[in-house]
Amino acid sequence: MEKKFEADVKAFETMNKEYTTLVSNRQTLESQLKENELVQKEFELLDDEATVYKLIGPVLVKQEQPEAKANVKKRLEFIRGEIDRAEKSIKDLSAKMDKTKMELMAMQSEIQKRKNPSA
């Protein structure tokens, strides 16, 4: 039983690391979302004749405004989808971690009872 307990503790630690990574990735996506929403708001302020440039490497390249707006819209849709996916993964992993934590606590209690039956 102690070996299973140790294996489950290691599995829990792995889940915890994965959880941390998922949360970090979601935070990155959130900042990308805010940045792209800001770009979209700036596009709304532009008149139809305004020139738009796109940074490609070290060079600014002229881009058609409708194309740039469409790219930002697609990027926003993609990022929102990724955030939803990340949140679902976080929720699922969190539930799995809670279940594992309860199992570990029960195992630890059982191990202590076996080591000290009078308590």
PDB file of C-alpha atoms in Angstrom:
ATOM      1  CA  MET A   1       0.000   0.000   0.000  1.00  0.00           C
ATOM      2  CA  GLU A   2       2.876   2.377   0.761  1.00  0.00           C
ATOM      3  CA  LYS A   3       4.331   1.892  -2.728  1.00  0.00           C
ATOM      4  CA  LYS A   4       0.961   2.733  -4.274  1.00  0.00           C
ATOM      5  CA  PHE A   5       0.777   5.781  -2.025  1.00  0.00           C
ATOM      6  CA  GLU A   6       4.223   6.937  -3.173  1.00  0.00           C
ATOM      7  CA  ALA A   7       3.310   6.357  -6.827  1.00  0.00           C
ATOM      8  CA  ASP A   8       0.072   8.311  -6.376  1.00  0.00           C
ATOM      9  CA  VAL A   9       1.944  11.166  -4.683  1.00  0.00           C
ATOM     10  CA  LYS A  10       4.302  11.352  -7.680  1.00  0.00           C
ATOM     11  CA  ALA A  11       1.323  11.297 -10.037  1.00  0.00           C
ATOM     12  CA  PHE A  12      -0.253  14.123  -8.026  1.00  0.00           C
ATOM     13  CA  GLU A  13       2.959  16.157  -8.234  1.00  0.00           C
ATOM     14  CA  THR A  14       2.993  15.637 -12.010  1.00  0.00           C
ATOM     15  CA  MET A  15      -0.633  16.795 -12.216  1.00  0.00           C
ATOM     16  CA  ASN A  16       0.262  19.844 -10.139  1.00  0.00           C
ATOM     17  CA  LYS A  17       3.069  20.776 -12.549  1.00  0.00           C
ATOM     18  CA  GLU A  18       0.726  20.305 -15.507  1.00  0.00           C
ATOM     19  CA  TYR A  19      -1.869  22.480 -13.762  1.00  0.00           C
ATOM     20  CA  THR A  20       0.696  25.235 -13.280  1.00  0.00           C
ATOM     21  CA  THR A  21       1.633  25.040 -16.961  1.00  0.00           C
ATOM     22  CA  LEU A  22      -2.013  25.199 -18.046  1.00  0.00           C
ATOM     23  CA  VAL A  23      -2.674  28.249 -15.866  1.00  0.00           C
ATOM     24  CA  SER A  24       0.435  29.965 -17.219  1.00  0.00           C
ATOM     25  CA  ASN A  25      -0.612  29.230 -20.796  1.00  0.00           C
ATOM     26  CA  ARG A  26      -4.093  30.597 -20.132  1.00  0.00           C
ATOM     27  CA  GLN A  27      -2.589  33.794 -18.720  1.00  0.00           C
ATOM     28  CA  THR A  28      -0.507  34.176 -21.879  1.00  0.00           C
ATOM     29  CA  LEU A  29      -3.625  33.703 -23.990  1.00  0.00           C
ATOM     30  CA  GLU A  30      -5.471  36.292 -21.892  1.00  0.00           C
ATOM     31  CA  SER A  31      -2.744  38.870 -22.510  1.00  0.00           C
ATOM     32  CA  GLN A  32      -2.784  38.070 -26.242  1.00  0.00           C
ATOM     33  CA  LEU A  33      -6.558  38.505 -26.224  1.00  0.00           C
ATOM     34  CA  LYS A  34      -6.313  41.919 -24.559  1.00  0.00           C
ATOM     35  CA  GLU A  35      -3.631  43.007 -27.009  1.00  0.00           C
ATOM     36  CA  ASN A  36      -5.672  41.964 -30.035  1.00  0.00           C
ATOM     37  CA  GLU A  37      -8.845  43.546 -28.647  1.00  0.00           C
ATOM     38  CA  LEU A  38      -6.883  46.777 -28.307  1.00  0.00           C
ATOM     39  CA  VAL A  39      -5.751  46.494 -31.941  1.00  0.00           C
ATOM     40  CA  GLN A  40      -9.359  45.903 -33.008  1.00  0.00           C
ATOM     41  CA  LYS A  41     -10.484  49.033 -31.129  1.00  0.00           C
ATOM     42  CA  GLU A  42      -7.723  51.043 -32.818  1.00  0.00           C
ATOM     43  CA  PHE A  43      -8.934  49.829 -36.220  1.00  0.00           C
ATOM     44  CA  GLU A  44     -12.415  51.133 -35.389  1.00  0.00           C
ATOM     45  CA  LEU A  45     -10.928  54.607 -34.862  1.00  0.00           C
ATOM     46  CA  LEU A  46      -9.242  54.650 -38.272  1.00  0.00           C
ATOM     47  CA  ASP A  47     -10.879  56.262 -41.272  1.00  0.00           C
ATOM     48  CA  ASP A  48     -11.256  54.172 -44.434  1.00  0.00           C
ATOM     49  CA  GLU A  49      -8.340  55.937 -46.143  1.00  0.00           C
ATOM     50  CA  ALA A  50      -5.809  55.262 -43.362  1.00  0.00           C
ATOM     51  CA  THR A  51      -2.708  53.298 -44.246  1.00  0.00           C
ATOM     52  CA  VAL A  52      -2.024  50.158 -42.198  1.00  0.00           C
ATOM     53  CA  TYR A  53       1.375  48.545 -41.853  1.00  0.00           C
ATOM     54  CA  LYS A  54       2.263  45.096 -40.607  1.00  0.00           C
ATOM     55  CA  LEU A  55       5.563  44.340 -38.917  1.00  0.00           C
ATOM     56  CA  ILE A  56       7.228  41.367 -40.578  1.00  0.00           C
ATOM     57  CA  GLY A  57      10.589  40.761 -38.970  1.00  0.00           C
ATOM     58  CA  PRO A  58      12.414  44.104 -38.943  1.00  0.00           C
ATOM     59  CA  VAL A  59      10.345  45.532 -41.855  1.00  0.00           C
ATOM     60  CA  LEU A  60       7.026  47.379 -41.935  1.00  0.00           C
ATOM     61  CA  VAL A  61       4.946  46.176 -44.896  1.00  0.00           C
ATOM     62  CA  LYS A  62       1.886  48.013 -46.164  1.00  0.00           C
ATOM     63  CA  GLN A  63      -1.292  45.974 -45.721  1.00  0.00           C
ATOM     64  CA  GLU A  64      -4.832  46.487 -46.921  1.00  0.00           C
ATOM     65  CA  GLN A  65      -7.045  47.636 -44.067  1.00  0.00           C
ATOM     66  CA  PRO A  66      -9.852  45.072 -44.656  1.00  0.00           C
ATOM     67  CA  GLU A  67      -7.280  42.264 -44.709  1.00  0.00           C
ATOM     68  CA  ALA A  68      -5.684  43.491 -41.475  1.00  0.00           C
ATOM     69  CA  LYS A  69      -9.089  43.757 -39.772  1.00  0.00           C
ATOM     70  CA  ALA A  70     -10.017  40.256 -40.934  1.00  0.00           C
ATOM     71  CA  ASN A  71      -6.714  38.874 -39.624  1.00  0.00           C
ATOM     72  CA  VAL A  72      -7.287  40.418 -36.197  1.00  0.00           C
ATOM     73  CA  LYS A  73     -10.865  39.101 -36.106  1.00  0.00           C
ATOM     74  CA  LYS A  74      -9.675  35.567 -36.958  1.00  0.00           C
ATOM     75  CA  ARG A  75      -6.916  35.807 -34.371  1.00  0.00           C
ATOM     76  CA  LEU A  76      -9.431  36.881 -31.711  1.00  0.00           C
ATOM     77  CA  GLU A  77     -11.694  33.934 -32.552  1.00  0.00           C
ATOM     78  CA  PHE A  78      -8.744  31.548 -32.380  1.00  0.00           C
ATOM     79  CA  ILE A  79      -7.496  32.936 -29.054  1.00  0.00           C
ATOM     80  CA  ARG A  80     -10.985  32.779 -27.504  1.00  0.00           C
ATOM     81  CA  GLY A  81     -11.273  29.159 -28.616  1.00  0.00           C
ATOM     82  CA  GLU A  82      -7.894  28.356 -27.082  1.00  0.00           C
ATOM     83  CA  ILE A  83      -8.891  30.061 -23.825  1.00  0.00           C
ATOM     84  CA  ASP A  84     -12.081  27.986 -23.680  1.00  0.00           C
ATOM     85  CA  ARG A  85     -10.079  24.829 -24.320  1.00  0.00           C
ATOM     86  CA  ALA A  86      -7.519  25.786 -21.660  1.00  0.00           C
ATOM     87  CA  GLU A  87     -10.232  26.547 -19.106  1.00  0.00           C
ATOM     88  CA  LYS A  88     -11.874  23.171 -19.746  1.00  0.00           C
ATOM     89  CA  SER A  89      -8.507  21.433 -19.307  1.00  0.00           C
ATOM     90  CA  ILE A  90      -7.869  23.342 -16.082  1.00  0.00           C
ATOM     91  CA  LYS A  91     -11.327  22.472 -14.757  1.00  0.00           C
ATOM     92  CA  ASP A  92     -10.947  18.777 -15.647  1.00  0.00           C
ATOM     93  CA  LEU A  93      -7.459  18.556 -14.156  1.00  0.00           C
ATOM     94  CA  SER A  94      -8.551  20.387 -11.024  1.00  0.00           C
ATOM     95  CA  ALA A  95     -11.363  17.867 -10.483  1.00  0.00           C
ATOM     96  CA  LYS A  96      -8.943  14.992 -11.034  1.00  0.00           C
ATOM     97  CA  MET A  97      -6.481  16.530  -8.561  1.00  0.00           C
ATOM     98  CA  ASP A  98      -9.212  16.961  -5.942  1.00  0.00           C
ATOM     99  CA  LYS A  99     -10.196  13.310  -6.297  1.00  0.00           C
ATOM    100  CA  THR A 100      -6.558  12.177  -6.089  1.00  0.00           C
ATOM    101  CA  LYS A 101      -5.985  14.369  -3.044  1.00  0.00           C
ATOM    102  CA  MET A 102      -8.926  12.773  -1.239  1.00  0.00           C
ATOM    103  CA  GLU A 103      -7.659   9.291  -2.149  1.00  0.00           C
ATOM    104  CA  LEU A 104      -4.179  10.173  -0.870  1.00  0.00           C
ATOM    105  CA  MET A 105      -5.568  11.436   2.404  1.00  0.00           C
ATOM    106  CA  ALA A 106      -7.563   8.225   2.855  1.00  0.00           C
ATOM    107  CA  MET A 107      -4.510   6.085   2.034  1.00  0.00           C
ATOM    108  CA  GLN A 108      -2.327   8.067   4.406  1.00  0.00           C
ATOM    109  CA  SER A 109      -4.872   7.591   7.176  1.00  0.00           C
ATOM    110  CA  GLU A 110      -5.021   3.846   6.453  1.00  0.00           C
ATOM    111  CA  ILE A 111      -1.210   3.578   6.473  1.00  0.00           C
ATOM    112  CA  GLN A 112      -1.040   5.371   9.832  1.00  0.00           C
ATOM    113  CA  LYS A 113      -3.695   3.061  11.285  1.00  0.00           C
ATOM    114  CA  ARG A 114      -1.695   0.017  10.162  1.00  0.00           C
ATOM    115  CA  LYS A 115       1.516   1.379  11.675  1.00  0.00           C
ATOM    116  CA  ASN A 116      -0.134   2.364  14.915  1.00  0.00           C
ATOM    117  CA  PRO A 117      -3.221   0.158  15.491  1.00  0.00           C
ATOM    118  CA  SER A 118      -3.845   1.402  19.052  1.00  0.00           C
ATOM    119  CA  ALA A 119      -4.501   4.985  17.920  1.00  0.00           C
TER     120      ALA A 119
END
